JSON list of C-alpha atoms in Angstrom, two decimals:
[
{"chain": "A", "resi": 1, "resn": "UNK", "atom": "CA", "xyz": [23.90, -8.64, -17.89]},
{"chain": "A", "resi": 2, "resn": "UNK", "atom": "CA", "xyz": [23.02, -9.53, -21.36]},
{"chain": "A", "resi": 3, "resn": "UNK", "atom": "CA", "xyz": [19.82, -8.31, -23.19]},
{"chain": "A", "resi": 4, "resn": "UNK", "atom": "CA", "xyz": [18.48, -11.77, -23.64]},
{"chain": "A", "resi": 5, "resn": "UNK", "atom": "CA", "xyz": [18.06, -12.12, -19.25]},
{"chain": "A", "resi": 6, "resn": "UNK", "atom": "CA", "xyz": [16.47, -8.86, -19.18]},
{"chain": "A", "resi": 7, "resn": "UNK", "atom": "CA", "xyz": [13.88, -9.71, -21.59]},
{"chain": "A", "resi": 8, "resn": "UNK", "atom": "CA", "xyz": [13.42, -13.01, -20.38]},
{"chain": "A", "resi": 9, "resn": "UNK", "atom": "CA", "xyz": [12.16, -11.13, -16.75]},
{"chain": "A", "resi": 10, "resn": "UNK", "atom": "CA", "xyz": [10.73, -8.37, -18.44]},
{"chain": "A", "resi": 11, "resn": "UNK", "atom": "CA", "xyz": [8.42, -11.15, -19.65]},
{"chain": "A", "resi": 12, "resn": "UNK", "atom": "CA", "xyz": [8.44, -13.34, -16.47]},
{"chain": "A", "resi": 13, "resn": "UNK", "atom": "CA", "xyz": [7.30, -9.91, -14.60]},
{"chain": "A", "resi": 14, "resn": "UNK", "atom": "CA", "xyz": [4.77, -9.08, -17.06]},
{"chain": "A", "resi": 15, "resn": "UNK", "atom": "CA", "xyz": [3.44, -12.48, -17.14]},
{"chain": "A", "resi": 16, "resn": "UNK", "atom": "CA", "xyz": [3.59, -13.21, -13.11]},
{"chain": "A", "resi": 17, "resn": "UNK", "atom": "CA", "xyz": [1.36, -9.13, -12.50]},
{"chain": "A", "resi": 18, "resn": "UNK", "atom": "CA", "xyz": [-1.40, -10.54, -15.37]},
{"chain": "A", "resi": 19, "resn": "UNK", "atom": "CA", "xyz": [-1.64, -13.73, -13.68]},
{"chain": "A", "resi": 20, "resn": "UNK", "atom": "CA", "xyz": [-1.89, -11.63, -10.32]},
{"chain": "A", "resi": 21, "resn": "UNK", "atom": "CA", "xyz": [-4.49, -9.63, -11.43]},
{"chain": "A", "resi": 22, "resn": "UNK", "atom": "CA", "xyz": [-6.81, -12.04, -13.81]},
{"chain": "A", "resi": 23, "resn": "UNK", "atom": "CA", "xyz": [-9.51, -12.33, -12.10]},
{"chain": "A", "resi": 24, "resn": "UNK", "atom": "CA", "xyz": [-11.58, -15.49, -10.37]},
{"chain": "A", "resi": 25, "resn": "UNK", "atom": "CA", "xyz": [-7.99, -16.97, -10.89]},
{"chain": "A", "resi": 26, "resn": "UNK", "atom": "CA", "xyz": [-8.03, -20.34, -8.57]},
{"chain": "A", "resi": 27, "resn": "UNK", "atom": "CA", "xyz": [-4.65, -20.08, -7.55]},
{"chain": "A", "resi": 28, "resn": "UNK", "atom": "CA", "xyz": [-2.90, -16.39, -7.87]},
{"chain": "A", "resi": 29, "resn": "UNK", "atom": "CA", "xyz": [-5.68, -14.37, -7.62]},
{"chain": "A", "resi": 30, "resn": "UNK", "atom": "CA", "xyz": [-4.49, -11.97, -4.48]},
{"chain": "A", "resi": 31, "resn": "UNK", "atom": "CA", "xyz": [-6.61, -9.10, -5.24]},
{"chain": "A", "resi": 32, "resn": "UNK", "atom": "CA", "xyz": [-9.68, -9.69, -2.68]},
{"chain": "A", "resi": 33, "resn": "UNK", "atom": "CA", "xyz": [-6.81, -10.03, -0.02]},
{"chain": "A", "resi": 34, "resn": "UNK", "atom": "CA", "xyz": [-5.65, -6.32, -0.24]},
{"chain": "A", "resi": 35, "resn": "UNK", "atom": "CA", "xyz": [-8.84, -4.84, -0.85]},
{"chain": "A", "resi": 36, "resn": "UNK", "atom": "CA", "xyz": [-10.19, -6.52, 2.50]},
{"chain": "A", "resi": 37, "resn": "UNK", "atom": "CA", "xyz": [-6.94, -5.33, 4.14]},
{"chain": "A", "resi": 38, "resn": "UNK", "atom": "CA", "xyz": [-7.16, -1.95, 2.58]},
{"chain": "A", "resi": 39, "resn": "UNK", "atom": "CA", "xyz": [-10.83, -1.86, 3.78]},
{"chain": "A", "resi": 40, "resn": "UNK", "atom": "CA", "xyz": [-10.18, -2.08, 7.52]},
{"chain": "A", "resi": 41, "resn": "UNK", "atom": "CA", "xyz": [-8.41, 1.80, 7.24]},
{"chain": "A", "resi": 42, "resn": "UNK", "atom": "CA", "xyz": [-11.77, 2.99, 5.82]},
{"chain": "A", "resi": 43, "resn": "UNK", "atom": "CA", "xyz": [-12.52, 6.24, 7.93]},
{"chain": "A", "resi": 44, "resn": "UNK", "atom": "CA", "xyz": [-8.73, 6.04, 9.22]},
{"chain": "A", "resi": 45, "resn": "UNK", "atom": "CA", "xyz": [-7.06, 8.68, 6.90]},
{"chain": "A", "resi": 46, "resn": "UNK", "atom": "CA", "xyz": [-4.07, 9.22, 9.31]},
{"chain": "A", "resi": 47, "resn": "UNK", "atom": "CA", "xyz": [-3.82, 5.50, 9.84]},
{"chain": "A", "resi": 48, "resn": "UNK", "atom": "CA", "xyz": [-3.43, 4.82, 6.33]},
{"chain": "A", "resi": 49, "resn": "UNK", "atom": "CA", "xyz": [-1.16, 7.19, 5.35]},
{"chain": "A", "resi": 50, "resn": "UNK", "atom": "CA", "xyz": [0.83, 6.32, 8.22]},
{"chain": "A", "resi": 51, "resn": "UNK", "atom": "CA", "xyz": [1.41, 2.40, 7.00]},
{"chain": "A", "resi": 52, "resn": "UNK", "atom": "CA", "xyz": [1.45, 3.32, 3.39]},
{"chain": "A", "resi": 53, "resn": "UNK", "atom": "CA", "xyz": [2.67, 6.87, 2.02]},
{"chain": "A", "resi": 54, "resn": "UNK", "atom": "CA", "xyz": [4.77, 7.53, 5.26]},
{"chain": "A", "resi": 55, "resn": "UNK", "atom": "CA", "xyz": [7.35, 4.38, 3.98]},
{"chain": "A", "resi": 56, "resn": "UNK", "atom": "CA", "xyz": [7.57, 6.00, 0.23]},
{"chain": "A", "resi": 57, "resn": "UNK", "atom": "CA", "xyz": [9.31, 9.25, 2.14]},
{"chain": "A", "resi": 58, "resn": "UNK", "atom": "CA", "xyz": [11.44, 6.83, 4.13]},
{"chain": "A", "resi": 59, "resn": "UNK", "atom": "CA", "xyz": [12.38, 4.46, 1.37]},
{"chain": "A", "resi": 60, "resn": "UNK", "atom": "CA", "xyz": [13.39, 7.71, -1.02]},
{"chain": "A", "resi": 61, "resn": "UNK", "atom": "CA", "xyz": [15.36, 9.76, 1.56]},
{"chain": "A", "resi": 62, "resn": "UNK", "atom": "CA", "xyz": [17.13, 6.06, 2.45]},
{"chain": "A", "resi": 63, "resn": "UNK", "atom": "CA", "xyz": [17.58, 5.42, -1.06]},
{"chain": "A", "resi": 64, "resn": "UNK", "atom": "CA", "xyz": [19.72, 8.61, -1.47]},
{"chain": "A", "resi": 65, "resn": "UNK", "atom": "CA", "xyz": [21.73, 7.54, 1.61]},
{"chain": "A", "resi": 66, "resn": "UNK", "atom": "CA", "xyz": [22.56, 3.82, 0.06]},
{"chain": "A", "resi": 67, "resn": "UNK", "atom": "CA", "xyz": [21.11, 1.66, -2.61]},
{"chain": "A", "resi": 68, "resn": "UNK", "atom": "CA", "xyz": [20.89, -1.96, -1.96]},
{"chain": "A", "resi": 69, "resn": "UNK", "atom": "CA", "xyz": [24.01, -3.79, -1.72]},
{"chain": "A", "resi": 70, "resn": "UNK", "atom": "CA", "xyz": [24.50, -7.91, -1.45]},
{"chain": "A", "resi": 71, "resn": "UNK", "atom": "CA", "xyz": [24.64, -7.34, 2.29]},
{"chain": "A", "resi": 72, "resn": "UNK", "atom": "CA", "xyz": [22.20, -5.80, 2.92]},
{"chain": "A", "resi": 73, "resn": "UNK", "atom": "CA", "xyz": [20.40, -8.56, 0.45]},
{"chain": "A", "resi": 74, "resn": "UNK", "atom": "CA", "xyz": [21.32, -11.47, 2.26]},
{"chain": "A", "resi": 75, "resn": "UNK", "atom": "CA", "xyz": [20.34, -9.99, 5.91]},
{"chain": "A", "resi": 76, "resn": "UNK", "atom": "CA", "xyz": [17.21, -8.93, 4.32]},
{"chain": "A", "resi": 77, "resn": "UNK", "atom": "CA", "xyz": [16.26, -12.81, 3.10]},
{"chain": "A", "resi": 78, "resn": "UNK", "atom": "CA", "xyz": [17.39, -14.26, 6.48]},
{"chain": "A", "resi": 79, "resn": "UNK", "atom": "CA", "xyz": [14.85, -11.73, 8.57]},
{"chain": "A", "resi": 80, "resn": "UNK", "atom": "CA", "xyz": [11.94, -12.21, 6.12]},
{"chain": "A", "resi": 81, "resn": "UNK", "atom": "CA", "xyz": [12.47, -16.04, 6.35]},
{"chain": "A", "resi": 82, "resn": "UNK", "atom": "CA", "xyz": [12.17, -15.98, 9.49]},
{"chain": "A", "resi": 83, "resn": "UNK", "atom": "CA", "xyz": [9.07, -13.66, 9.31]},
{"chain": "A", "resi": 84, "resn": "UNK", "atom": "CA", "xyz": [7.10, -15.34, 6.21]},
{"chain": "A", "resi": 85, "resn": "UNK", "atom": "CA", "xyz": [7.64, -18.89, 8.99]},
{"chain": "A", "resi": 86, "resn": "UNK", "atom": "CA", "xyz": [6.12, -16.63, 11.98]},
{"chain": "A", "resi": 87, "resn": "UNK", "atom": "CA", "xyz": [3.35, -15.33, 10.03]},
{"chain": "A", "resi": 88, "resn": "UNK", "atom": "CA", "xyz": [1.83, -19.23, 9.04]},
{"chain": "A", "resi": 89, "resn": "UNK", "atom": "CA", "xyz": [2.10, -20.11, 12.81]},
{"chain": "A", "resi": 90, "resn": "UNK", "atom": "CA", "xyz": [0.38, -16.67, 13.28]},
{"chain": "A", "resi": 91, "resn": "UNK", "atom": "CA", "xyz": [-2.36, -18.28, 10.96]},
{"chain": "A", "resi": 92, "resn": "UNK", "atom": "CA", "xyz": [-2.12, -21.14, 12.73]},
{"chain": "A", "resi": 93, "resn": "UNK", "atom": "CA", "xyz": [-2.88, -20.00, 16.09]},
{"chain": "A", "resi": 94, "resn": "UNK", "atom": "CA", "xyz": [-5.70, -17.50, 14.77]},
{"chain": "A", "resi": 95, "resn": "UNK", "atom": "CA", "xyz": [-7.60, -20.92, 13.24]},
{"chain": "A", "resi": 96, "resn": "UNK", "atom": "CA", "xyz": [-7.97, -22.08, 16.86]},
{"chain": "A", "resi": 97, "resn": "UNK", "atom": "CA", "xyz": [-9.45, -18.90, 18.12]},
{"chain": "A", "resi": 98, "resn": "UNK", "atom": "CA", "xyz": [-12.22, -19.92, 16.11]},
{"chain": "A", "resi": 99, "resn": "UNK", "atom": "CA", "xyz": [-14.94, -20.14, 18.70]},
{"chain": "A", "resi": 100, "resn": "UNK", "atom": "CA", "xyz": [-18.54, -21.11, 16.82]},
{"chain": "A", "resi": 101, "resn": "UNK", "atom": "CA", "xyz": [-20.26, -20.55, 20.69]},
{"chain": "A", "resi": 102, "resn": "UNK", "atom": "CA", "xyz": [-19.27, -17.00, 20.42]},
{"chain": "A", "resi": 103, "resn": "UNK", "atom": "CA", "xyz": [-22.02, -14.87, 18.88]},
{"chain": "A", "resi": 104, "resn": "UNK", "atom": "CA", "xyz": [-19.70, -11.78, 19.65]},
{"chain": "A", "resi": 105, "resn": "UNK", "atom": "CA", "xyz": [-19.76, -10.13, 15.86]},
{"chain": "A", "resi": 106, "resn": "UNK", "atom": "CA", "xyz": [-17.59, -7.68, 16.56]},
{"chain": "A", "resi": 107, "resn": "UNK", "atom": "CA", "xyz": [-15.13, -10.02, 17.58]},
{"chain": "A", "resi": 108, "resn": "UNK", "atom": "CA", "xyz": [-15.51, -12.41, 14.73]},
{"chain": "A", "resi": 109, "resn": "UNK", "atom": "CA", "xyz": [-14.97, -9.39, 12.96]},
{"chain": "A", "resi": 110, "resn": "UNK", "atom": "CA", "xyz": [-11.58, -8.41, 14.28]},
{"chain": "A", "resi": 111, "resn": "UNK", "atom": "CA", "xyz": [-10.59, -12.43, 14.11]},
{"chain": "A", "resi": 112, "resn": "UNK", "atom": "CA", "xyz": [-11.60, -12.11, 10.18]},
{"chain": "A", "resi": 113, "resn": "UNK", "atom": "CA", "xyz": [-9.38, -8.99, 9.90]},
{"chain": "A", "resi": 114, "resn": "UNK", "atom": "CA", "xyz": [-6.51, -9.93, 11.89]},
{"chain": "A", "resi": 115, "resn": "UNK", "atom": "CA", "xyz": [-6.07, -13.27, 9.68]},
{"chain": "A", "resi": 116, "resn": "UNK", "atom": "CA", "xyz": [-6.58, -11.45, 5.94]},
{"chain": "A", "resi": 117, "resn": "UNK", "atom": "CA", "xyz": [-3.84, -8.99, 7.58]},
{"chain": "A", "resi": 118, "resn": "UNK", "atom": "CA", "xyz": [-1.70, -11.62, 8.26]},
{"chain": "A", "resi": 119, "resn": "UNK", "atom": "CA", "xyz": [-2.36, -13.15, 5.18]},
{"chain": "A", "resi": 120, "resn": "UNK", "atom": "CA", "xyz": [-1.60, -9.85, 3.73]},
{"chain": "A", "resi": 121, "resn": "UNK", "atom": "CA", "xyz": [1.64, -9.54, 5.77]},
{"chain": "A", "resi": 122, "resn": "UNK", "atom": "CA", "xyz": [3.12, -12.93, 4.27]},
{"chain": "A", "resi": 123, "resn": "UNK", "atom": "CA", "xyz": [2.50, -11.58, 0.51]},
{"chain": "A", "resi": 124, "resn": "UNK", "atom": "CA", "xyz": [4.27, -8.55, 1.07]},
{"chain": "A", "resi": 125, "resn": "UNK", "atom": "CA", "xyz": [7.37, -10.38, 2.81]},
{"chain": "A", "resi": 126, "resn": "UNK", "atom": "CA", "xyz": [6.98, -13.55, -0.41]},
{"chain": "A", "resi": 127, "resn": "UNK", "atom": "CA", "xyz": [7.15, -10.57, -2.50]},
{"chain": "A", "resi": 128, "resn": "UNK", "atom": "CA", "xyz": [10.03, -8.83, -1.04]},
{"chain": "A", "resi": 129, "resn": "UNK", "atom": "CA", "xyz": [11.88, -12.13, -0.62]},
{"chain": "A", "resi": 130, "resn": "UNK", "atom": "CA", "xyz": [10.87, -12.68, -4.74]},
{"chain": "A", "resi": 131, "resn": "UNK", "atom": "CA", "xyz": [12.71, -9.29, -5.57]},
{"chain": "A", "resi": 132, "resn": "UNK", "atom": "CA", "xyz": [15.39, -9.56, -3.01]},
{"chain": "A", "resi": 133, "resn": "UNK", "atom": "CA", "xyz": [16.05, -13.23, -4.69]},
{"chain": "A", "resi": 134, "resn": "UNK", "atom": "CA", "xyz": [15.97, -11.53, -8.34]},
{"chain": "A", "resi": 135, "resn": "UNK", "atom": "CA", "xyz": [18.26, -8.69, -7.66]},
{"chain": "A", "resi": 136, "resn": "UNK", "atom": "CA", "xyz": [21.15, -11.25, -5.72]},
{"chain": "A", "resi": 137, "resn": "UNK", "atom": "CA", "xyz": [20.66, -13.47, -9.12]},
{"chain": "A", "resi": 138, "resn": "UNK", "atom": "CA", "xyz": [21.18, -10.60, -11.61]},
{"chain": "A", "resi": 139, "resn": "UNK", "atom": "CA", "xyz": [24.11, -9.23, -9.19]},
{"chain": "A", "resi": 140, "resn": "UNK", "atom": "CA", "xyz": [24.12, -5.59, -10.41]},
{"chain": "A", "resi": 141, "resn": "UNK", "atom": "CA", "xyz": [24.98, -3.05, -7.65]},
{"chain": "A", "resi": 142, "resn": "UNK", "atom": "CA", "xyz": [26.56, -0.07, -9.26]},
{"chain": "A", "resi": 143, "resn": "UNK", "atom": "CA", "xyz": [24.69, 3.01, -8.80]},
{"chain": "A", "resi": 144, "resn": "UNK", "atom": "CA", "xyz": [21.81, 2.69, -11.69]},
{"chain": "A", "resi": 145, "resn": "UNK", "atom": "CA", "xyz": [18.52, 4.43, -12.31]},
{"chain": "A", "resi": 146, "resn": "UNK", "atom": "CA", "xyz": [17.56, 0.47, -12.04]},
{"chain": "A", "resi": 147, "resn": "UNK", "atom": "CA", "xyz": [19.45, 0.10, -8.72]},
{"chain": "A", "resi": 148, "resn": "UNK", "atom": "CA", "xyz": [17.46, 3.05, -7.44]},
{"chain": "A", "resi": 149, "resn": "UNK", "atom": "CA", "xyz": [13.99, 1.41, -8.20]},
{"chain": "A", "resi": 150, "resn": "UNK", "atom": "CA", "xyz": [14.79, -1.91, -7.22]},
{"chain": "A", "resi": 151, "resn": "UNK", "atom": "CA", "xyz": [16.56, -0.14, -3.86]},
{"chain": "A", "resi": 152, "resn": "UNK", "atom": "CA", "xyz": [13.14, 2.16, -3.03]},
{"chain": "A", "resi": 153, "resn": "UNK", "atom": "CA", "xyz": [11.07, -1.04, -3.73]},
{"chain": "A", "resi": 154, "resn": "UNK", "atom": "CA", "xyz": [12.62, -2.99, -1.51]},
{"chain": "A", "resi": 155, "resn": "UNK", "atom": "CA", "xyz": [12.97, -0.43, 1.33]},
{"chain": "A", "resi": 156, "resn": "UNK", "atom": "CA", "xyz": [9.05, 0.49, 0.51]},
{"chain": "A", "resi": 157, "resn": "UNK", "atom": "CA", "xyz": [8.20, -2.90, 1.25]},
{"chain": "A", "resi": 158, "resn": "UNK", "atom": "CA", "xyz": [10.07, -3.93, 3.99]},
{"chain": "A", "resi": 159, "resn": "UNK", "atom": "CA", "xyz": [8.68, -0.18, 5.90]},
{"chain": "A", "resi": 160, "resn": "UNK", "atom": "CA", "xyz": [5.32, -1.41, 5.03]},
{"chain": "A", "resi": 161, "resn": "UNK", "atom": "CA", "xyz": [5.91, -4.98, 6.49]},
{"chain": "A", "resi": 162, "resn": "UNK", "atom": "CA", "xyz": [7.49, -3.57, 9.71]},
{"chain": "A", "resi": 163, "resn": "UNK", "atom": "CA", "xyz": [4.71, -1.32, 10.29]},
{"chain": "A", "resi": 164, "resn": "UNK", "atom": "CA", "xyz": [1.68, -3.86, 9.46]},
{"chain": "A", "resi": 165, "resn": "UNK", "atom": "CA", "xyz": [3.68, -6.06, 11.86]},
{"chain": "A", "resi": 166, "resn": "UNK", "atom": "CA", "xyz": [2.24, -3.68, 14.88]},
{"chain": "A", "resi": 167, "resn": "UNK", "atom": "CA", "xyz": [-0.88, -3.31, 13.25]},
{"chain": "A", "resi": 168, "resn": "UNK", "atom": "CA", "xyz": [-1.35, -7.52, 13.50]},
{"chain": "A", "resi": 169, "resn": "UNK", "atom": "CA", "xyz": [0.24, -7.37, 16.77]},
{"chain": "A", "resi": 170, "resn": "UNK", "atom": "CA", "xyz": [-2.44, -4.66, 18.08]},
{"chain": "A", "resi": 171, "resn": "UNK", "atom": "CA", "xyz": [-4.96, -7.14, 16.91]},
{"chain": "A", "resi": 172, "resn": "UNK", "atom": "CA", "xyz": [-3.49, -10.16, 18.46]},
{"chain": "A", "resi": 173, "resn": "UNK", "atom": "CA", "xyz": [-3.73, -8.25, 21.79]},
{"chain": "A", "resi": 174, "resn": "UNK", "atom": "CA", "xyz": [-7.28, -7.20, 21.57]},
{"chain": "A", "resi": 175, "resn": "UNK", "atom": "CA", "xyz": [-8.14, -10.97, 20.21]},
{"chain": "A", "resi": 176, "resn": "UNK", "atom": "CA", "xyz": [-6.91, -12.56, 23.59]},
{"chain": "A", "resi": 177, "resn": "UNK", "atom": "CA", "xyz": [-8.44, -9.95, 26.03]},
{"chain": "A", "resi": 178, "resn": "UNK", "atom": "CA", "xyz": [-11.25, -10.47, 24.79]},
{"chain": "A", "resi": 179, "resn": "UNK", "atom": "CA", "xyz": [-11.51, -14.48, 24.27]}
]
């Protein structure tokens, strides 16, 4: 790859994380949505560490087993395709739980949560379908200090999707027992 492509997404990454993070942006502005999510593991130390340091050891032990590999790519986009569509009907369906009658806070609560995490969920996957996308498009899988990142990145991520998948699923359960 030639050094004019890297710097042009060297700039296109620098330019999409500022536009991520300005803040009171109308339309990229995803910060409130992982600091809610991040807020329902308040007082849950194990919890969190479970859905969020756990994958880093997973993702570097893996990455020493096999980088990435076009393969492994192109399974990767087909399953998070697939999830990204299941987590809008997800959304979907958690609109009509709505109830206004019920005066239950607790359970508005959980309904509140259980949609920002599946909100959540669908960034991570757009994400990891974004970098999965990049690295089929730049096409560069011999072992690399580059490969490595880009490998642990996308192993990181798609841990961290799996296991938020049970944590929506969880809340999903509780939210219809107790409609």
């Amino acid at each position: 790859m030639n050094s004019i492509s890297i710097i042009l997404f060297v700039i296109g990454v620098v330019i999409l994380i500022f536009s991520l993070s300005l803040k009171m942006s109308n339309f990229l502005d995803v910060r409130k949505i992982f600091l809610e999510h991040f807020s329902v593991f308040k007082g849950n130390t194990l919890q969190l560490i479970s859905i969020f340091i756990v994958p880093f050891l997973f993702s570097v032990g893996t990455v020493r087993i096999r980088c990435v590999d076009r393969e492994i790519l192109n399974n990767l986009n087909i399953v998070l395709s697939i999830l990204i569509a299941m987590f809008f009907s997800t959304l979907s369906i958690l609109c009509a739980f709505e109830d206004k009658n019920n005066k239950n806070l607790t359970y508005r609560q959980l309904l509140k949560e259980t949609f920002n995490a599946t909100i959540f969920e669908a960034m991570i996957c757009l994400l990891l379908l974004f970098i999965s996308f990049i690295t089929l498009f730049i096409g560069e899988f011999e072992q690399s200090l580059y490969l490595q990142i880009i490998s642990g990145s996308i192993y990181y991520l798609a841990i961290v999707a799996v296991l938020n998948i049970l944590v929506i699923i969880k809340r999903l359960k509780v939210l219809f027992d107790n409609k």
